[in-house]
Amino acid sequence: MLGIVRQKMLEQSLKKIPPAVSVLRSYSSAAKQMTIRDALNSALDEEMSADSKVFLMGEEVGEYQGAYKITKGLLDKYGPERVLDTPITEAGFTGVAVGAAYYGVKPVVEFMTFNFSMQAIDHIINSAAKTNYMSSGQISVPIVFRGPNGAAAGVGAQHSQCYAAWYASCPGLKVLAPYSSEDARGLLKAAIRDPDPVVFLENELLYGESFPVSDEVLDSSFCLPIGKAKIERKGKDVTIAAYSKMVGYALKAAETLEKDGIDAEVINLRSIRPLDRSMINASVRKTSRLVTVEEAFPQHGVGAEICASIVEESFAYLDAPVERIAGADVPMPYAANLERMAVPQVEDIVRAAKRTCYRSVS
Amino acid sequence: MALSHLAASASRSSSLLKPLSSALSLRRSISGDNSPLTVETSVPFTSHQCEAPSRSVETNPKELLTFFRDMALMRRMEIAADSLYKAKLIRGFCHLYDGQEAVAVGMEAAITKKDCIITAYRDHCTFVSRGGTLLEVFAELMGRQAGCSKGKGGSMHFYKKDSNFYGGHGIVGAQVPLGCGLAFAQKYSKDETVTFALYGDGAANQGQLFEALNISALWDLPAILVCENNHYGMGTAEWRAAKSPAYYKRGDYVPGLKVDGMDALAVKQACKFAKEHALKNGPIILEMDTYRYHGHSMSDPGSSYRTRDEISGVRQERDPIERIRKLILSHDLATEKELKDVEKEVRKEVDDAIAQAKESPMPEPSELFTNVYAKGLGVESFGADRKEVRATLP
């Protein structure tokens, strides 16, 4: 009923809320800055504009403009047939989205946080990830599952888990974790264009952060390759591999380490599955030392997989054991001091890097 | 027993007209023709929140003979699968459909290949009614290259996208939201087609079904939910699993129809009605009252929770193939011998297909690594010993 009223209003209304690109602040000669929020919004806008099969589905993505405003303005621009507000029924709407992808349209499903994706995980794994294989290529599933992942601030145990390792262990899925605005734009566009199911792990605390973006990044054809990591900072003494928010922490740790004469190479994984093993191994063969950083629970995690890859491929090159910095092995506490202890801090990364260099950490 | 009317001049005769009237002096050939025939369903439809369709079903000799042949083929196919399983040529799970054939053939008669069907793991006959071949069935069951999923799916994962058959699903109930998603995409694409999402009485209690139904009703999706109620969810009788086993009413605000699932013509009528409804008014539920002769799967004898008398009783009173046979014979559309010959033919077809399937090789080892992705991006994948077996995904 409301949809019909809105449809009529839409026919007369102009774009009331401007798309993200015009929100760019450009300085006279410096690079343009863009927030992650605007990067994601503009990527969705451009991909929806380029391909009429792309549509959005999720709780509050339409009239509310997105729980975290990532989908702001898109309902007004594309209408209620392409931006769909769902009831709070993850299992149901995720199944509906996967079924739509079977038919050949291209859903982008938003989970308000990935904690809620657990209600729909059967559809992500059994209905989406495995179907191309089970059908021997008859039915591909061009779907994207996106939303904030990992710890936020003070939201407690049920709202803070990182699902990178869970989804990345599953063949048939692709799992991406952007860090910068360039990552956000390029990887989301790649995910939407990809014919396979992609889990796109954002970070709530990064949504408001600004990053410089070149004209190339701002172009609507911009796309990043899936499965390739990026060297954010070149170095020669120790490799620090991280994803999402922890890339920023790793870069800060590298600045601190530089003052102590340790030149760290920081790798932004970008892609958890496929994991860019060759780049990580090439880096470790150069530096001989590795620290992995993740916010997630440590056991059976991304860092463990990277460590195994190094041991298998580059054991002879290691001058020190691989160090693993991760979230604490406990459900996320609420109290601020405990919460701080439950996630990695910059000093943890610095300390681990020093350990690999056999430097005193006191 | 069904009362039959003979519409010799396209007008309905009175119910007093006996089947063998003078019009029948024209002997029709075994292949039948399209001259219209009206048959009454075994029982009237029971409806929920809607007007039930008429129990008079339009059909013709050709259709009835096709029903007979197709159901006989399916029956023989499933019985042959039983033997292959016991001979250990089929492994893992094997859920047989014999007894339920009328649902598959009746549904197909009411729709086109542009309409979508999705079902759970009891999918062999639905695959065949969508145009799948016996070779593809048996080869897939035996894990061979000629299988519909090239041997990589197995019994529960038959697909035929070119005729809009979307599987073949192992997780109970998951196929229902998926089916509503197909309906969503049909509406999104403005295709004017519908989706039939089949599920059992066991799956009827799944929460995700109600979530998907809610969404379908809110968004007016052309989704038809078909409960194949064979009265047992594995070993649990419906009254032990559902507080309300009136599955056609469980949609609450969504209309429903209860159908004799052993009567192919009733199924056809209901599906035709449902398609028209769904295109105009959104989702509808069809409950097909049906029965499976086999147990839940080949691992279940099917007699610990039901009596042999019950099974043989249904076979005697309600068997879908026998119903059509009686209809054909009473309308003199074919002789008993001709029908027996059809059964011999399909038996031979099944045997030939099995022989051919046995000739089909198992998949090449390299197939372990194909179709993981539609676009593999050249990434590496690994076997059990990654230092021994690696592959690049195409």
PDB file of C-alpha atoms in Angstrom, chain B residues 214-354:
ATOM      1  CA  ASN B 214       5.152 -13.047   4.368  1.00  0.00           C
ATOM      2  CA  ILE B 215       7.522 -11.395   1.912  1.00  0.00           C
ATOM      3  CA  SER B 216       5.703 -12.941  -1.065  1.00  0.00           C
ATOM      4  CA  ALA B 217       2.360 -11.670   0.167  1.00  0.00           C
ATOM      5  CA  LEU B 218       3.726  -8.201   0.956  1.00  0.00           C
ATOM      6  CA  TRP B 219       5.347  -7.875  -2.447  1.00  0.00           C
ATOM      7  CA  ASP B 220       2.660  -9.720  -4.452  1.00  0.00           C
ATOM      8  CA  LEU B 221       5.044 -12.291  -5.828  1.00  0.00           C
ATOM      9  CA  PRO B 222       3.768 -14.909  -8.314  1.00  0.00           C
ATOM     10  CA  ALA B 223       4.745 -17.714  -5.960  1.00  0.00           C
ATOM     11  CA  ILE B 224       2.780 -20.942  -5.587  1.00  0.00           C
ATOM     12  CA  LEU B 225       3.754 -22.985  -2.567  1.00  0.00           C
ATOM     13  CA  VAL B 226       2.901 -26.637  -3.095  1.00  0.00           C
ATOM     14  CA  CYS B 227       2.876 -28.886  -0.051  1.00  0.00           C
ATOM     15  CA  GLU B 228       3.286 -32.480  -1.213  1.00  0.00           C
ATOM     16  CA  ASN B 229       1.656 -33.930   1.861  1.00  0.00           C
ATOM     17  CA  ASN B 230       2.559 -37.594   1.912  1.00  0.00           C
ATOM     18  CA  HIS B 231       1.642 -37.575   5.615  1.00  0.00           C
ATOM     19  CA  TYR B 232       5.065 -38.520   6.947  1.00  0.00           C
ATOM     20  CA  GLY B 233       8.091 -36.338   7.519  1.00  0.00           C
ATOM     21  CA  MET B 234      10.653 -39.139   7.433  1.00  0.00           C
ATOM     22  CA  GLY B 235       9.323 -41.309  10.276  1.00  0.00           C
ATOM     23  CA  THR B 236       7.122 -38.711  11.901  1.00  0.00           C
ATOM     24  CA  ALA B 237       3.448 -38.702  11.035  1.00  0.00           C
ATOM     25  CA  GLU B 238       1.943 -35.301  10.308  1.00  0.00           C
ATOM     26  CA  TRP B 239      -0.169 -35.255  13.447  1.00  0.00           C
ATOM     27  CA  ARG B 240       2.994 -35.671  15.556  1.00  0.00           C
ATOM     28  CA  ALA B 241       4.793 -32.794  13.859  1.00  0.00           C
ATOM     29  CA  ALA B 242       2.129 -30.200  13.177  1.00  0.00           C
ATOM     30  CA  LYS B 243      -0.355 -28.778  15.610  1.00  0.00           C
ATOM     31  CA  SER B 244      -2.390 -27.951  12.522  1.00  0.00           C
ATOM     32  CA  PRO B 245      -1.858 -30.437   9.673  1.00  0.00           C
ATOM     33  CA  ALA B 246      -4.280 -28.505   7.465  1.00  0.00           C
ATOM     34  CA  TYR B 247      -1.342 -27.237   5.453  1.00  0.00           C
ATOM     35  CA  TYR B 248      -3.487 -25.443   2.904  1.00  0.00           C
ATOM     36  CA  LYS B 249      -4.753 -23.219   5.718  1.00  0.00           C
ATOM     37  CA  ARG B 250      -1.386 -22.516   7.272  1.00  0.00           C
ATOM     38  CA  GLY B 251      -0.831 -19.497   5.080  1.00  0.00           C
ATOM     39  CA  ASP B 252      -3.362 -17.633   7.213  1.00  0.00           C
ATOM     40  CA  TYR B 253      -3.816 -14.529   5.055  1.00  0.00           C
ATOM     41  CA  VAL B 254      -2.606 -16.423   1.978  1.00  0.00           C
ATOM     42  CA  PRO B 255      -5.322 -18.422   0.174  1.00  0.00           C
ATOM     43  CA  GLY B 256      -5.012 -22.171  -0.107  1.00  0.00           C
ATOM     44  CA  LEU B 257      -6.495 -25.174  -1.820  1.00  0.00           C
ATOM     45  CA  LYS B 258      -6.531 -28.798  -0.790  1.00  0.00           C
ATOM     46  CA  VAL B 259      -6.165 -31.168  -3.732  1.00  0.00           C
ATOM     47  CA  ASP B 260      -6.268 -34.927  -4.209  1.00  0.00           C
ATOM     48  CA  GLY B 261      -2.638 -35.366  -5.163  1.00  0.00           C
ATOM     49  CA  MET B 262      -3.256 -38.865  -6.518  1.00  0.00           C
ATOM     50  CA  ASP B 263      -5.546 -37.491  -9.215  1.00  0.00           C
ATOM     51  CA  ALA B 264      -3.459 -36.008 -12.012  1.00  0.00           C
ATOM     52  CA  LEU B 265      -6.430 -34.103 -13.397  1.00  0.00           C
ATOM     53  CA  ALA B 266      -7.186 -32.519 -10.038  1.00  0.00           C
ATOM     54  CA  VAL B 267      -3.544 -31.512  -9.792  1.00  0.00           C
ATOM     55  CA  LYS B 268      -3.677 -30.011 -13.242  1.00  0.00           C
ATOM     56  CA  GLN B 269      -6.827 -28.061 -12.463  1.00  0.00           C
ATOM     57  CA  ALA B 270      -5.431 -26.763  -9.195  1.00  0.00           C
ATOM     58  CA  CYS B 271      -2.138 -25.695 -10.772  1.00  0.00           C
ATOM     59  CA  LYS B 272      -3.942 -23.930 -13.594  1.00  0.00           C
ATOM     60  CA  PHE B 273      -6.088 -22.129 -11.046  1.00  0.00           C
ATOM     61  CA  ALA B 274      -3.066 -21.286  -8.920  1.00  0.00           C
ATOM     62  CA  LYS B 275      -1.114 -19.874 -11.837  1.00  0.00           C
ATOM     63  CA  GLU B 276      -3.950 -17.536 -12.764  1.00  0.00           C
ATOM     64  CA  HIS B 277      -4.305 -16.521  -9.138  1.00  0.00           C
ATOM     65  CA  ALA B 278      -0.630 -15.919  -8.544  1.00  0.00           C
ATOM     66  CA  LEU B 279      -0.209 -13.717 -11.585  1.00  0.00           C
ATOM     67  CA  LYS B 280      -3.064 -11.493 -10.434  1.00  0.00           C
ATOM     68  CA  ASN B 281      -3.090 -11.714  -6.658  1.00  0.00           C
ATOM     69  CA  GLY B 282       0.212 -12.995  -5.356  1.00  0.00           C
ATOM     70  CA  PRO B 283       0.990 -16.153  -3.426  1.00  0.00           C
ATOM     71  CA  ILE B 284      -1.259 -19.165  -2.942  1.00  0.00           C
ATOM     72  CA  ILE B 285      -0.737 -22.521  -1.238  1.00  0.00           C
ATOM     73  CA  LEU B 286      -1.695 -25.861  -2.771  1.00  0.00           C
ATOM     74  CA  GLU B 287      -1.779 -28.881  -0.512  1.00  0.00           C
ATOM     75  CA  MET B 288      -1.475 -32.090  -2.526  1.00  0.00           C
ATOM     76  CA  ASP B 289      -2.817 -35.053  -0.591  1.00  0.00           C
ATOM     77  CA  THR B 290      -0.436 -37.717  -1.817  1.00  0.00           C
ATOM     78  CA  TYR B 291       1.459 -40.813  -0.671  1.00  0.00           C
ATOM     79  CA  ARG B 292       4.865 -42.362  -1.102  1.00  0.00           C
ATOM     80  CA  TYR B 293       5.100 -46.130  -1.346  1.00  0.00           C
ATOM     81  CA  HIS B 294       8.774 -46.239  -0.425  1.00  0.00           C
ATOM     82  CA  GLY B 295      10.145 -45.120   2.890  1.00  0.00           C
ATOM     83  CA  HIS B 296      11.609 -41.655   3.297  1.00  0.00           C
ATOM     84  CA  SER B 297      14.778 -42.802   1.553  1.00  0.00           C
ATOM     85  CA  MET B 298      16.439 -46.066   0.635  1.00  0.00           C
ATOM     86  CA  SER B 299      17.749 -46.264   4.210  1.00  0.00           C
ATOM     87  CA  ASP B 300      14.211 -46.346   5.546  1.00  0.00           C
ATOM     88  CA  PRO B 301      12.041 -49.419   5.040  1.00  0.00           C
ATOM     89  CA  GLY B 302       9.005 -47.217   5.585  1.00  0.00           C
ATOM     90  CA  SER B 303       7.178 -49.790   7.634  1.00  0.00           C
ATOM     91  CA  SER B 304       8.192 -49.021  11.183  1.00  0.00           C
ATOM     92  CA  TYR B 305       5.885 -46.023  11.376  1.00  0.00           C
ATOM     93  CA  ARG B 306       3.169 -47.160   8.976  1.00  0.00           C
ATOM     94  CA  THR B 307       1.373 -50.448   8.542  1.00  0.00           C
ATOM     95  CA  ARG B 308       1.750 -52.532   5.424  1.00  0.00           C
ATOM     96  CA  ASP B 309      -2.029 -52.518   5.231  1.00  0.00           C
ATOM     97  CA  GLU B 310      -2.036 -48.761   4.968  1.00  0.00           C
ATOM     98  CA  ILE B 311       0.498 -48.830   2.143  1.00  0.00           C
ATOM     99  CA  SER B 312      -1.267 -51.564   0.189  1.00  0.00           C
ATOM    100  CA  GLY B 313      -4.595 -49.900   0.882  1.00  0.00           C
ATOM    101  CA  VAL B 314      -3.483 -46.696  -0.801  1.00  0.00           C
ATOM    102  CA  ARG B 315      -2.033 -48.671  -3.665  1.00  0.00           C
ATOM    103  CA  GLN B 316      -5.340 -50.398  -4.230  1.00  0.00           C
ATOM    104  CA  GLU B 317      -7.668 -47.467  -3.735  1.00  0.00           C
ATOM    105  CA  ARG B 318      -5.774 -44.409  -4.869  1.00  0.00           C
ATOM    106  CA  ASP B 319      -2.865 -45.321  -7.110  1.00  0.00           C
ATOM    107  CA  PRO B 320      -2.479 -42.494  -9.642  1.00  0.00           C
ATOM    108  CA  ILE B 321      -1.555 -44.725 -12.558  1.00  0.00           C
ATOM    109  CA  GLU B 322      -4.437 -47.082 -11.942  1.00  0.00           C
ATOM    110  CA  ARG B 323      -6.825 -44.153 -11.832  1.00  0.00           C
ATOM    111  CA  ILE B 324      -5.751 -42.999 -15.272  1.00  0.00           C
ATOM    112  CA  ARG B 325      -5.774 -46.566 -16.582  1.00  0.00           C
ATOM    113  CA  LYS B 326      -9.365 -46.993 -15.465  1.00  0.00           C
ATOM    114  CA  LEU B 327     -10.296 -43.657 -16.986  1.00  0.00           C
ATOM    115  CA  ILE B 328      -8.701 -44.561 -20.311  1.00  0.00           C
ATOM    116  CA  LEU B 329     -10.330 -47.976 -20.370  1.00  0.00           C
ATOM    117  CA  SER B 330     -13.737 -46.739 -19.337  1.00  0.00           C
ATOM    118  CA  HIS B 331     -13.652 -44.141 -22.104  1.00  0.00           C
ATOM    119  CA  ASP B 332     -12.365 -46.750 -24.499  1.00  0.00           C
ATOM    120  CA  LEU B 333      -9.384 -44.628 -25.424  1.00  0.00           C
ATOM    121  CA  ALA B 334      -7.117 -47.664 -25.533  1.00  0.00           C
ATOM    122  CA  THR B 335      -7.313 -51.376 -24.823  1.00  0.00           C
ATOM    123  CA  GLU B 336      -5.812 -53.104 -21.823  1.00  0.00           C
ATOM    124  CA  LYS B 337      -3.268 -54.731 -24.075  1.00  0.00           C
ATOM    125  CA  GLU B 338      -2.260 -51.383 -25.551  1.00  0.00           C
ATOM    126  CA  LEU B 339      -1.689 -49.986 -22.087  1.00  0.00           C
ATOM    127  CA  LYS B 340       0.302 -53.045 -21.083  1.00  0.00           C
ATOM    128  CA  ASP B 341       2.391 -52.538 -24.211  1.00  0.00           C
ATOM    129  CA  VAL B 342       3.076 -48.967 -23.126  1.00  0.00           C
ATOM    130  CA  GLU B 343       4.255 -50.298 -19.798  1.00  0.00           C
ATOM    131  CA  LYS B 344       6.509 -52.786 -21.573  1.00  0.00           C
ATOM    132  CA  GLU B 345       7.902 -49.991 -23.723  1.00  0.00           C
ATOM    133  CA  VAL B 346       8.741 -47.778 -20.794  1.00  0.00           C
ATOM    134  CA  ARG B 347      10.305 -50.694 -18.992  1.00  0.00           C
ATOM    135  CA  LYS B 348      12.567 -51.232 -21.974  1.00  0.00           C
ATOM    136  CA  GLU B 349      13.348 -47.497 -22.139  1.00  0.00           C
ATOM    137  CA  VAL B 350      14.370 -47.564 -18.517  1.00  0.00           C
ATOM    138  CA  ASP B 351      16.506 -50.666 -18.973  1.00  0.00           C
ATOM    139  CA  ASP B 352      18.192 -49.166 -22.033  1.00  0.00           C
ATOM    140  CA  ALA B 353      18.900 -45.945 -20.197  1.00  0.00           C
ATOM    141  CA  ILE B 354      20.438 -47.836 -17.292  1.00  0.00           C
TER     142      ILE B 354
END
